mmCIF file of C-alpha atoms (C1' of nucleotides) in Angstrom:
data_model
loop_
_atom_site.group_PDB
_atom_site.id
_atom_site.type_symbol
_atom_site.label_atom_id
_atom_site.label_comp_id
_atom_site.label_asym_id
_atom_site.label_seq_id
_atom_site.Cartn_x
_atom_site.Cartn_y
_atom_site.Cartn_z
ATOM 1 C CA UNK R 1 -167.625 94.999 58.601
ATOM 2 C CA UNK R 2 -164.909 93.242 60.721
ATOM 3 C CA UNK R 3 -166.070 92.776 64.284
ATOM 4 C CA UNK R 4 -163.745 92.473 67.162
ATOM 5 C CA UNK R 5 -162.785 88.949 68.091
ATOM 6 C CA UNK R 6 -166.020 87.519 69.771
ATOM 7 C CA UNK R 7 -165.636 87.043 73.477
ATOM 8 C CA UNK R 8 -162.859 89.451 73.700
ATOM 9 C CA UNK R 9 -163.143 92.086 76.623
ATOM 10 C CA UNK R 10 -162.384 95.535 75.578
ATOM 11 C CA UNK R 11 -160.423 97.925 77.954
ATOM 12 C CA UNK R 12 -161.097 101.588 78.089
ATOM 13 C CA UNK R 13 -157.634 102.859 77.931
ATOM 14 C CA UNK R 14 -156.255 106.354 77.905
ATOM 15 C CA UNK R 15 -155.358 106.221 74.088
ATOM 16 C CA UNK R 16 -158.836 105.008 72.982
ATOM 17 C CA UNK R 17 -160.425 107.623 75.301
ATOM 18 C CA UNK R 18 -158.455 110.383 73.893
ATOM 19 C CA UNK R 19 -158.988 109.344 70.294
ATOM 20 C CA UNK R 20 -162.771 108.876 70.695
ATOM 21 C CA UNK R 21 -163.097 112.216 72.518
ATOM 22 C CA UNK R 22 -161.198 114.034 69.708
ATOM 23 C CA UNK R 23 -163.381 112.520 67.036
ATOM 24 C CA UNK R 24 -166.587 113.319 69.094
ATOM 25 C CA UNK R 25 -165.364 116.856 69.461
ATOM 26 C CA UNK R 26 -164.253 117.563 66.052
ATOM 27 C CA UNK R 27 -167.128 116.077 64.039
ATOM 28 C CA UNK R 28 -165.082 116.129 60.840
ATOM 29 C CA UNK R 29 -162.989 113.600 58.779
ATOM 30 C CA UNK R 30 -159.544 113.211 60.282
ATOM 31 C CA UNK R 31 -156.855 110.935 59.040
ATOM 32 C CA UNK R 32 -154.728 108.711 61.444
ATOM 33 C CA UNK R 33 -151.833 110.990 61.047
ATOM 34 C CA UNK R 34 -153.675 114.145 61.842
ATOM 35 C CA UNK R 35 -155.169 112.497 64.940
ATOM 36 C CA UNK R 36 -151.753 111.579 65.969
ATOM 37 C CA UNK R 37 -150.444 115.034 65.561
ATOM 38 C CA UNK R 38 -153.371 116.506 67.435
ATOM 39 C CA UNK R 39 -152.951 114.227 70.412
ATOM 40 C CA UNK R 40 -149.194 114.074 70.390
ATOM 41 C CA UNK R 41 -148.644 116.932 72.793
ATOM 42 C CA UNK R 42 -151.096 115.931 75.481
ATOM 43 C CA UNK R 43 -150.188 112.320 75.050
ATOM 44 C CA UNK R 44 -146.360 112.068 74.344
ATOM 45 C CA UNK R 45 -146.117 108.271 74.453
ATOM 46 C CA UNK R 46 -149.019 107.799 72.148
ATOM 47 C CA UNK R 47 -147.865 105.719 68.901
ATOM 48 C CA UNK R 48 -149.229 106.088 65.421
ATOM 49 C CA UNK R 49 -149.810 102.424 65.233
ATOM 50 C CA UNK R 50 -152.078 102.686 68.231
ATOM 51 C CA UNK R 51 -154.183 105.304 66.444
ATOM 52 C CA UNK R 52 -154.474 102.948 63.516
ATOM 53 C CA UNK R 53 -155.473 99.953 65.684
ATOM 54 C CA UNK R 54 -158.093 102.226 67.677
ATOM 55 C CA UNK R 55 -159.594 103.540 64.384
ATOM 56 C CA UNK R 56 -160.020 99.909 63.152
ATOM 57 C CA UNK R 57 -161.691 98.957 66.449
ATOM 58 C CA UNK R 58 -163.978 101.990 66.470
ATOM 59 C CA UNK R 59 -164.995 101.384 62.843
ATOM 60 C CA UNK R 60 -165.708 97.659 63.648
ATOM 61 C CA UNK R 61 -167.926 98.789 66.545
ATOM 62 C CA UNK R 62 -169.776 101.317 64.170
ATOM 63 C CA UNK R 63 -168.660 104.134 66.281
ATOM 64 C CA UNK R 64 -166.737 105.685 63.567
ATOM 65 C CA UNK R 65 -167.059 105.892 59.760
ATOM 66 C CA UNK R 66 -164.092 105.927 57.447
ATOM 67 C CA UNK R 67 -163.607 106.972 53.871
ATOM 68 C CA UNK R 68 -160.623 107.473 51.508
ATOM 69 C CA UNK R 69 -159.365 110.846 50.717
ATOM 70 C CA UNK R 70 -158.075 111.632 47.187
ATOM 71 C CA UNK R 71 -154.501 111.684 48.619
ATOM 72 C CA UNK R 72 -154.727 107.991 49.316
ATOM 73 C CA UNK R 73 -155.232 108.366 53.154
ATOM 74 C CA UNK R 74 -158.136 107.152 55.028
ATOM 75 C CA UNK R 75 -160.057 109.471 57.347
ATOM 76 C CA UNK R 76 -162.646 108.943 59.897
ATOM 77 C CA UNK R 77 -165.667 110.577 61.649
ATOM 78 C CA UNK R 78 -167.492 109.813 64.714
ATOM 79 C CA UNK R 79 -171.206 109.042 63.783
ATOM 80 C CA UNK R 80 -174.305 107.140 64.730
ATOM 81 C CA UNK R 81 -174.178 103.369 64.173
ATOM 82 C CA UNK R 82 -177.482 103.269 62.331
ATOM 83 C CA UNK R 83 -177.707 103.147 58.522
ATOM 84 C CA UNK R 84 -177.187 106.707 57.310
ATOM 85 C CA UNK R 85 -175.233 109.092 55.162
ATOM 86 C CA UNK R 86 -173.104 112.112 55.724
ATOM 87 C CA UNK R 87 -173.674 115.730 54.888
ATOM 88 C CA UNK R 88 -170.116 117.140 54.691
ATOM 89 C CA UNK R 89 -169.850 121.040 54.698
ATOM 90 C CA UNK R 90 -167.245 122.009 52.000
ATOM 91 C CA UNK R 91 -166.431 125.210 54.018
ATOM 92 C CA UNK R 92 -165.808 123.915 57.557
ATOM 93 C CA UNK R 93 -165.586 120.209 57.076
ATOM 94 C CA UNK R 94 -168.406 119.727 59.665
ATOM 95 C CA UNK R 95 -170.174 116.347 59.155
ATOM 96 C CA UNK R 96 -173.962 115.787 59.960
ATOM 97 C CA UNK R 97 -175.669 112.565 59.742
ATOM 98 C CA UNK R 98 -178.573 112.211 57.186
ATOM 99 C CA UNK R 99 -181.099 109.545 57.208
ATOM 100 C CA UNK R 100 -182.018 108.078 53.754
ATOM 101 C CA UNK R 101 -185.783 107.766 53.575
ATOM 102 C CA UNK R 102 -185.902 109.932 50.503
ATOM 103 C CA UNK R 103 -183.681 107.183 48.745
ATOM 104 C CA UNK R 104 -186.730 104.951 48.660
ATOM 105 C CA UNK R 105 -188.368 106.624 45.660
ATOM 106 C CA UNK R 106 -185.026 106.724 43.979
ATOM 107 C CA UNK R 107 -184.979 103.120 44.288
ATOM 108 C CA UNK R 108 -188.415 102.712 42.590
ATOM 109 C CA UNK R 109 -187.249 104.874 39.754
ATOM 110 C CA UNK R 110 -184.097 102.744 39.304
ATOM 111 C CA UNK R 111 -186.083 99.509 39.040
ATOM 112 C CA UNK R 112 -188.628 100.965 36.626
ATOM 113 C CA UNK R 113 -186.120 102.672 34.303
ATOM 114 C CA UNK R 114 -183.142 100.248 34.368
ATOM 115 C CA UNK R 115 -184.352 97.020 35.894
ATOM 116 C CA UNK R 116 -181.816 97.463 38.665
ATOM 117 C CA UNK R 117 -182.931 96.144 42.050
ATOM 118 C CA UNK R 118 -181.186 98.405 44.560
ATOM 119 C CA UNK R 119 -179.945 96.714 47.754
ATOM 120 C CA UNK R 120 -177.447 99.127 49.274
ATOM 121 C CA UNK R 121 -176.173 102.461 48.584
ATOM 122 C CA UNK R 122 -173.277 104.656 49.856
ATOM 123 C CA UNK R 123 -173.737 108.348 49.669
ATOM 124 C CA UNK R 124 -171.717 111.283 50.580
ATOM 125 C CA UNK R 125 -173.183 114.864 50.241
ATOM 126 C CA UNK R 126 -171.094 117.990 49.887
ATOM 127 C CA UNK R 127 -172.612 121.385 50.558
ATOM 128 C CA UNK R 128 -172.838 124.084 53.044
ATOM 129 C CA UNK R 129 -174.145 123.587 56.629
ATOM 130 C CA UNK R 130 -176.442 125.989 58.532
ATOM 131 C CA UNK R 131 -173.511 127.770 59.946
ATOM 132 C CA UNK R 132 -171.470 128.288 56.676
ATOM 133 C CA UNK R 133 -174.302 129.213 54.385
ATOM 134 C CA UNK A 1 -159.810 116.692 39.008
ATOM 135 C CA UNK A 2 -156.092 117.056 37.686
ATOM 136 C CA UNK A 3 -156.113 117.697 34.000
ATOM 137 C CA UNK A 4 -153.175 116.770 31.657
ATOM 138 C CA UNK A 5 -150.711 119.565 31.407
ATOM 139 C CA UNK A 6 -152.322 122.164 28.996
ATOM 140 C CA UNK A 7 -150.859 122.409 25.502
ATOM 141 C CA UNK A 8 -149.393 118.852 25.903
ATOM 142 C CA UNK A 9 -150.118 116.569 22.866
ATOM 143 C CA UNK A 10 -151.289 113.065 23.764
ATOM 144 C CA UNK A 11 -150.133 110.046 21.929
ATOM 145 C CA UNK A 12 -152.365 107.049 21.104
ATOM 146 C CA UNK A 13 -149.956 104.352 22.097
ATOM 147 C CA UNK A 14 -150.387 100.715 22.100
ATOM 148 C CA UNK A 15 -150.514 100.554 25.906
ATOM 149 C CA UNK A 16 -153.074 103.197 26.309
ATOM 150 C CA UNK A 17 -155.242 101.518 23.560
ATOM 151 C CA UNK A 18 -155.020 98.048 25.186
ATOM 152 C CA UNK A 19 -155.846 99.527 28.701
ATOM 153 C CA UNK A 20 -158.898 101.584 27.428
ATOM 154 C CA UNK A 21 -160.182 98.679 25.351
ATOM 155 C CA UNK A 22 -160.020 96.474 28.299
ATOM 156 C CA UNK A 23 -161.873 98.770 30.542
ATOM 157 C CA UNK A 24 -164.505 99.504 27.797
ATOM 158 C CA UNK A 25 -164.995 95.806 27.369
ATOM 159 C CA UNK A 26 -165.112 94.744 31.009
ATOM 160 C CA UNK A 27 -167.462 97.378 32.406
ATOM 161 C CA UNK A 28 -166.484 96.706 36.060
ATOM 162 C CA UNK A 29 -164.053 98.005 38.489
ATOM 163 C CA UNK A 30 -160.570 96.801 37.872
ATOM 164 C CA UNK A 31 -157.467 97.568 39.738
ATOM 165 C CA UNK A 32 -154.168 98.552 38.252
ATOM 166 C CA UNK A 33 -152.663 95.213 39.275
ATOM 167 C CA UNK A 34 -155.578 93.242 37.663
ATOM 168 C CA UNK A 35 -155.439 95.225 34.414
ATOM 169 C CA UNK A 36 -151.720 94.502 34.354
ATOM 170 C CA UNK A 37 -152.343 90.887 34.788
ATOM 171 C CA UNK A 38 -155.143 90.776 32.239
ATOM 172 C CA UNK A 39 -153.091 92.370 29.700
ATOM 173 C CA UNK A 40 -149.576 90.974 30.529
ATOM 174 C CA UNK A 41 -149.878 87.995 28.080
ATOM 175 C CA UNK A 42 -151.040 89.858 25.015
ATOM 176 C CA UNK A 43 -148.620 92.656 25.874
ATOM 177 C CA UNK A 44 -145.444 91.174 27.336
ATOM 178 C CA UNK A 45 -143.576 94.484 27.642
ATOM 179 C CA UNK A 46 -146.232 96.429 29.446
ATOM 180 C CA UNK A 47 -145.177 97.735 32.794
ATOM 181 C CA UNK A 48 -147.297 98.236 35.866
ATOM 182 C CA UNK A 49 -146.227 101.824 36.148
ATOM 183 C CA UNK A 50 -147.557 102.525 32.743
ATOM 184 C CA UNK A 51 -150.965 101.130 33.873
ATOM 185 C CA UNK A 52 -150.915 103.493 36.791
ATOM 186 C CA UNK A 53 -149.888 106.431 34.519
ATOM 187 C CA UNK A 54 -152.579 105.612 32.043
ATOM 188 C CA UNK A 55 -155.344 105.312 34.524
ATOM 189 C CA UNK A 56 -154.264 108.637 36.013
ATOM 190 C CA UNK A 57 -154.566 110.111 32.579
ATOM 191 C CA UNK A 58 -157.790 108.524 31.776
ATOM 192 C CA UNK A 59 -159.281 109.682 34.940
ATOM 193 C CA UNK A 60 -158.092 113.252 34.334
ATOM 194 C CA UNK A 61 -159.745 113.119 30.990
ATOM 195 C CA UNK A 62 -163.025 111.906 32.624
ATOM 196 C CA UNK A 63 -163.085 108.683 30.670
ATOM 197 C CA UNK A 64 -162.622 106.532 33.684
ATOM 198 C CA UNK A 65 -163.797 106.874 37.211
ATOM 199 C CA UNK A 66 -161.867 105.540 40.281
ATOM 200 C CA UNK A 67 -162.815 104.448 43.738
ATOM 201 C CA UNK A 68 -161.017 102.784 46.644
ATOM 202 C CA UNK A 69 -161.678 99.278 47.500
ATOM 203 C CA UNK A 70 -161.763 98.067 51.192
ATOM 204 C CA UNK A 71 -158.543 96.365 50.474
ATOM 205 C CA UNK A 72 -156.823 99.782 50.077
ATOM 206 C CA UNK A 73 -156.351 99.408 46.247
ATOM 207 C CA UNK A 74 -157.966 101.853 43.778
ATOM 208 C CA UNK A 75 -160.071 100.480 41.071
ATOM 209 C CA UNK A 76 -161.467 102.046 37.875
ATOM 210 C CA UNK A 77 -164.401 101.764 35.418
ATOM 211 C CA UNK A 78 -164.889 103.168 32.063
ATOM 212 C CA UNK A 79 -167.939 105.499 32.054
ATOM 213 C CA UNK A 80 -169.555 108.588 30.723
ATOM 214 C CA UNK A 81 -167.848 111.936 31.471
ATOM 215 C CA UNK A 82 -171.133 113.625 32.534
ATOM 216 C CA UNK A 83 -172.074 113.981 36.101
ATOM 217 C CA UNK A 84 -173.713 110.650 37.029
ATOM 218 C CA UNK A 85 -173.499 107.763 39.573
ATOM 219 C CA UNK A 86 -172.930 104.077 39.268
ATOM 220 C CA UNK A 87 -175.249 101.139 39.852
ATOM 221 C CA UNK A 88 -172.994 98.272 40.763
ATOM 222 C CA UNK A 89 -174.141 94.716 40.461
ATOM 223 C CA UNK A 90 -173.217 92.801 43.609
ATOM 224 C CA UNK A 91 -173.487 89.516 41.619
ATOM 225 C CA UNK A 92 -171.409 90.132 38.502
ATOM 226 C CA UNK A 93 -169.749 93.344 39.222
ATOM 227 C CA UNK A 94 -171.377 95.050 36.145
ATOM 228 C CA UNK A 95 -171.434 98.841 36.466
ATOM 229 C CA UNK A 96 -174.077 100.910 34.659
ATOM 230 C CA UNK A 97 -174.362 104.714 34.790
ATOM 231 C CA UNK A 98 -177.301 106.259 36.471
ATOM 232 C CA UNK A 99 -178.271 109.906 36.155
ATOM 233 C CA UNK A 100 -179.263 111.849 39.277
ATOM 234 C CA UNK A 101 -182.406 113.614 38.497
ATOM 235 C CA UNK A 102 -184.275 112.118 41.466
ATOM 236 C CA UNK A 103 -181.607 113.527 43.724
ATOM 237 C CA UNK A 104 -183.027 116.933 43.363
ATOM 238 C CA UNK A 105 -186.056 116.124 45.779
ATOM 239 C CA UNK A 106 -183.626 114.761 48.137
ATOM 240 C CA UNK A 107 -181.733 117.985 48.110
ATOM 241 C CA UNK A 108 -184.957 119.959 48.926
ATOM 242 C CA UNK A 109 -185.677 117.835 51.824
ATOM 243 C CA UNK A 110 -182.145 118.272 53.206
ATOM 244 C CA UNK A 111 -182.516 122.013 53.081
ATOM 245 C CA UNK A 112 -185.855 122.064 54.698
ATOM 246 C CA UNK A 113 -185.019 119.622 57.496
ATOM 247 C CA UNK A 114 -181.377 120.363 58.231
ATOM 248 C CA UNK A 115 -180.737 123.704 56.614
ATOM 249 C CA UNK A 116 -177.993 121.850 54.630
ATOM 250 C CA UNK A 117 -177.534 123.440 51.201
ATOM 251 C CA UNK A 118 -176.516 120.513 48.969
ATOM 252 C CA UNK A 119 -173.910 121.357 46.328
ATOM 253 C CA UNK A 120 -172.389 117.984 45.341
ATOM 254 C CA UNK A 121 -172.988 114.393 46.171
ATOM 255 C CA UNK A 122 -171.193 111.084 45.298
ATOM 256 C CA UNK A 123 -173.165 108.046 45.295
ATOM 257 C CA UNK A 124 -172.706 104.440 44.705
ATOM 258 C CA UNK A 125 -175.506 101.823 44.399
ATOM 259 C CA UNK A 126 -175.277 98.106 45.123
ATOM 260 C CA UNK A 127 -177.800 95.672 43.969
ATOM 261 C CA UNK A 128 -178.632 93.302 41.193
ATOM 262 C CA UNK A 129 -178.718 94.300 37.558
ATOM 263 C CA UNK A 130 -181.301 93.083 34.917
ATOM 264 C CA UNK A 131 -179.338 90.003 34.111
ATOM 265 C CA UNK A 132 -178.571 88.847 37.678
ATOM 266 C CA UNK A 133 -181.919 89.413 39.268
ATOM 267 C "C1'" DC S 1 -136.669 115.144 14.038
ATOM 268 C "C1'" DT S 2 -138.834 116.414 18.717
ATOM 269 C "C1'" DG S 3 -141.813 115.909 22.182
ATOM 270 C "C1'" DT S 4 -144.091 112.024 24.580
ATOM 271 C "C1'" DA S 5 -144.430 107.707 26.571
ATOM 272 C "C1'" DT S 6 -142.551 103.631 28.300
ATOM 273 C "C1'" DG S 7 -139.827 100.082 31.029
ATOM 274 C "C1'" DC S 8 -137.173 99.230 34.829
ATOM 275 C "C1'" DA S 9 -135.544 99.718 39.302
ATOM 276 C "C1'" DA S 10 -135.396 102.335 43.188
ATOM 277 C "C1'" DA S 11 -137.906 105.376 46.272
ATOM 278 C "C1'" DT S 12 -142.127 106.820 48.823
ATOM 279 C "C1'" DC S 13 -145.706 106.539 51.957
ATOM 280 C "C1'" DA S 14 -149.779 104.928 54.325
ATOM 281 C "C1'" DT S 15 -150.774 100.973 56.979
ATOM 282 C "C1'" DT S 16 -149.674 96.694 59.280
ATOM 283 C "C1'" DT S 17 -147.316 93.437 62.248
ATOM 284 C "C1'" DG S 18 -144.283 90.913 65.841
ATOM 285 C "C1'" DC S 19 -142.951 91.128 70.205
ATOM 286 C "C1'" DA S 20 -141.665 92.392 74.841
ATOM 287 C "C1'" DG S 21 -143.168 95.370 78.503
ATOM 288 C "C1'" DC S 22 -147.017 98.126 80.564
ATOM 289 C "C1'" DT S 23 -152.199 98.375 81.845
ATOM 290 C "C1'" DT S 24 -156.807 97.748 82.937
ATOM 291 C "C1'" DA S 25 -160.352 95.113 85.149
ATOM 292 C "C1'" DT U 1 -152.908 88.079 88.135
ATOM 293 C "C1'" DA U 2 -154.386 87.737 83.399
ATOM 294 C "C1'" DA U 3 -156.126 89.294 79.209
ATOM 295 C "C1'" DG U 4 -155.651 93.062 76.689
ATOM 296 C "C1'" DC U 5 -153.170 97.141 75.085
ATOM 297 C "C1'" DT U 6 -149.205 99.784 73.629
ATOM 298 C "C1'" DG U 7 -144.869 101.459 71.924
ATOM 299 C "C1'" DC U 8 -141.259 100.682 68.919
ATOM 300 C "C1'" DA U 9 -139.009 99.086 64.957
ATOM 301 C "C1'" DA U 10 -139.248 96.416 61.072
ATOM 302 C "C1'" DA U 11 -142.053 94.551 57.278
ATOM 303 C "C1'" DT U 12 -145.709 95.356 53.686
ATOM 304 C "C1'" DG U 13 -147.753 96.547 49.617
ATOM 305 C "C1'" DA U 14 -149.732 99.869 46.717
ATOM 306 C "C1'" DT U 15 -148.425 103.729 44.179
ATOM 307 C "C1'" DT U 16 -144.887 107.019 42.337
ATOM 308 C "C1'" DT U 17 -140.642 108.688 40.330
ATOM 309 C "C1'" DG U 18 -136.006 109.342 37.881
ATOM 310 C "C1'" DC U 19 -133.887 108.427 33.906
ATOM 311 C "C1'" DA U 20 -132.383 106.492 29.693
ATOM 312 C "C1'" DT U 21 -134.469 104.291 25.793
ATOM 313 C "C1'" DA U 22 -138.166 103.643 22.342
ATOM 314 C "C1'" DC U 23 -142.033 105.607 19.912
ATOM 315 C "C1'" DA U 24 -145.780 108.493 17.692
ATOM 316 C "C1'" DG U 25 -146.737 112.306 14.863
#
DNA sequence: CTGTATGCAAATCATTTGCAGCTTA
DNA sequence: TAAGCTGCAAATGATTTGCATACAG
């Protein structure tokens, strides 16, 4: 939603690289706190606030997608920046992107049955991925 | 998810009645804070913590469904306790329940294309309801 | 009566922010 | 050298909790 301040030049810093690489590698939802803990050893001077700021930046760039855990924390996955949804494995936490072509017929049904004109939708799928089945 | 302690007897108190009636009447997502403000005048001794505790209770009973706003706050709507989704009007905020029969074919597609076995899904729809179209 | 619920105030906890010093381009 | 970052510590703000009192059944 929020884009970085227009005209601002972004720097590829060590912290940003480390956080993005971790997210690309893990392919599962991670909270700011867990990212901080996972990177702390290799990057002793990393600050939690930097993790928060980087996540906010990556989300604004569409590189990462956030959601709220039941615990009240926010977590993030690295993902494509096109409109899509996530298939989240309830066994290993692995997250895959899913396109939403099939949603079109659902939209038609909604309009016919409830006169609701569907503009947007946010979906999260929970199940078992190819590896965990 | 969390159920009230088993064997515990629930009282129908004034605060609980007021909160539930408000939610039933409004049919839109309300935060604890806004519920508190809306009820404050008619119920001068109502405490914000009571609103939080009541919302937690109602959610555990399946009477109410919560979600996280972008602002970081949680909000709640009164809704059916069966498995369903919400169609949220982006104009007036009105929330209707939607069943998920159409999701079945989407599940089949997911399995065929990505070998992902869909167990659960959470969906939120945004659009314009019959009144706002 | 007795178990529950409530109000109030204090405590938590995730997230945000101000600012001076450090980096990247 | 700048414009951008970062670490640190302090500030926020939503939600939770302890406890003594009030209330429902």
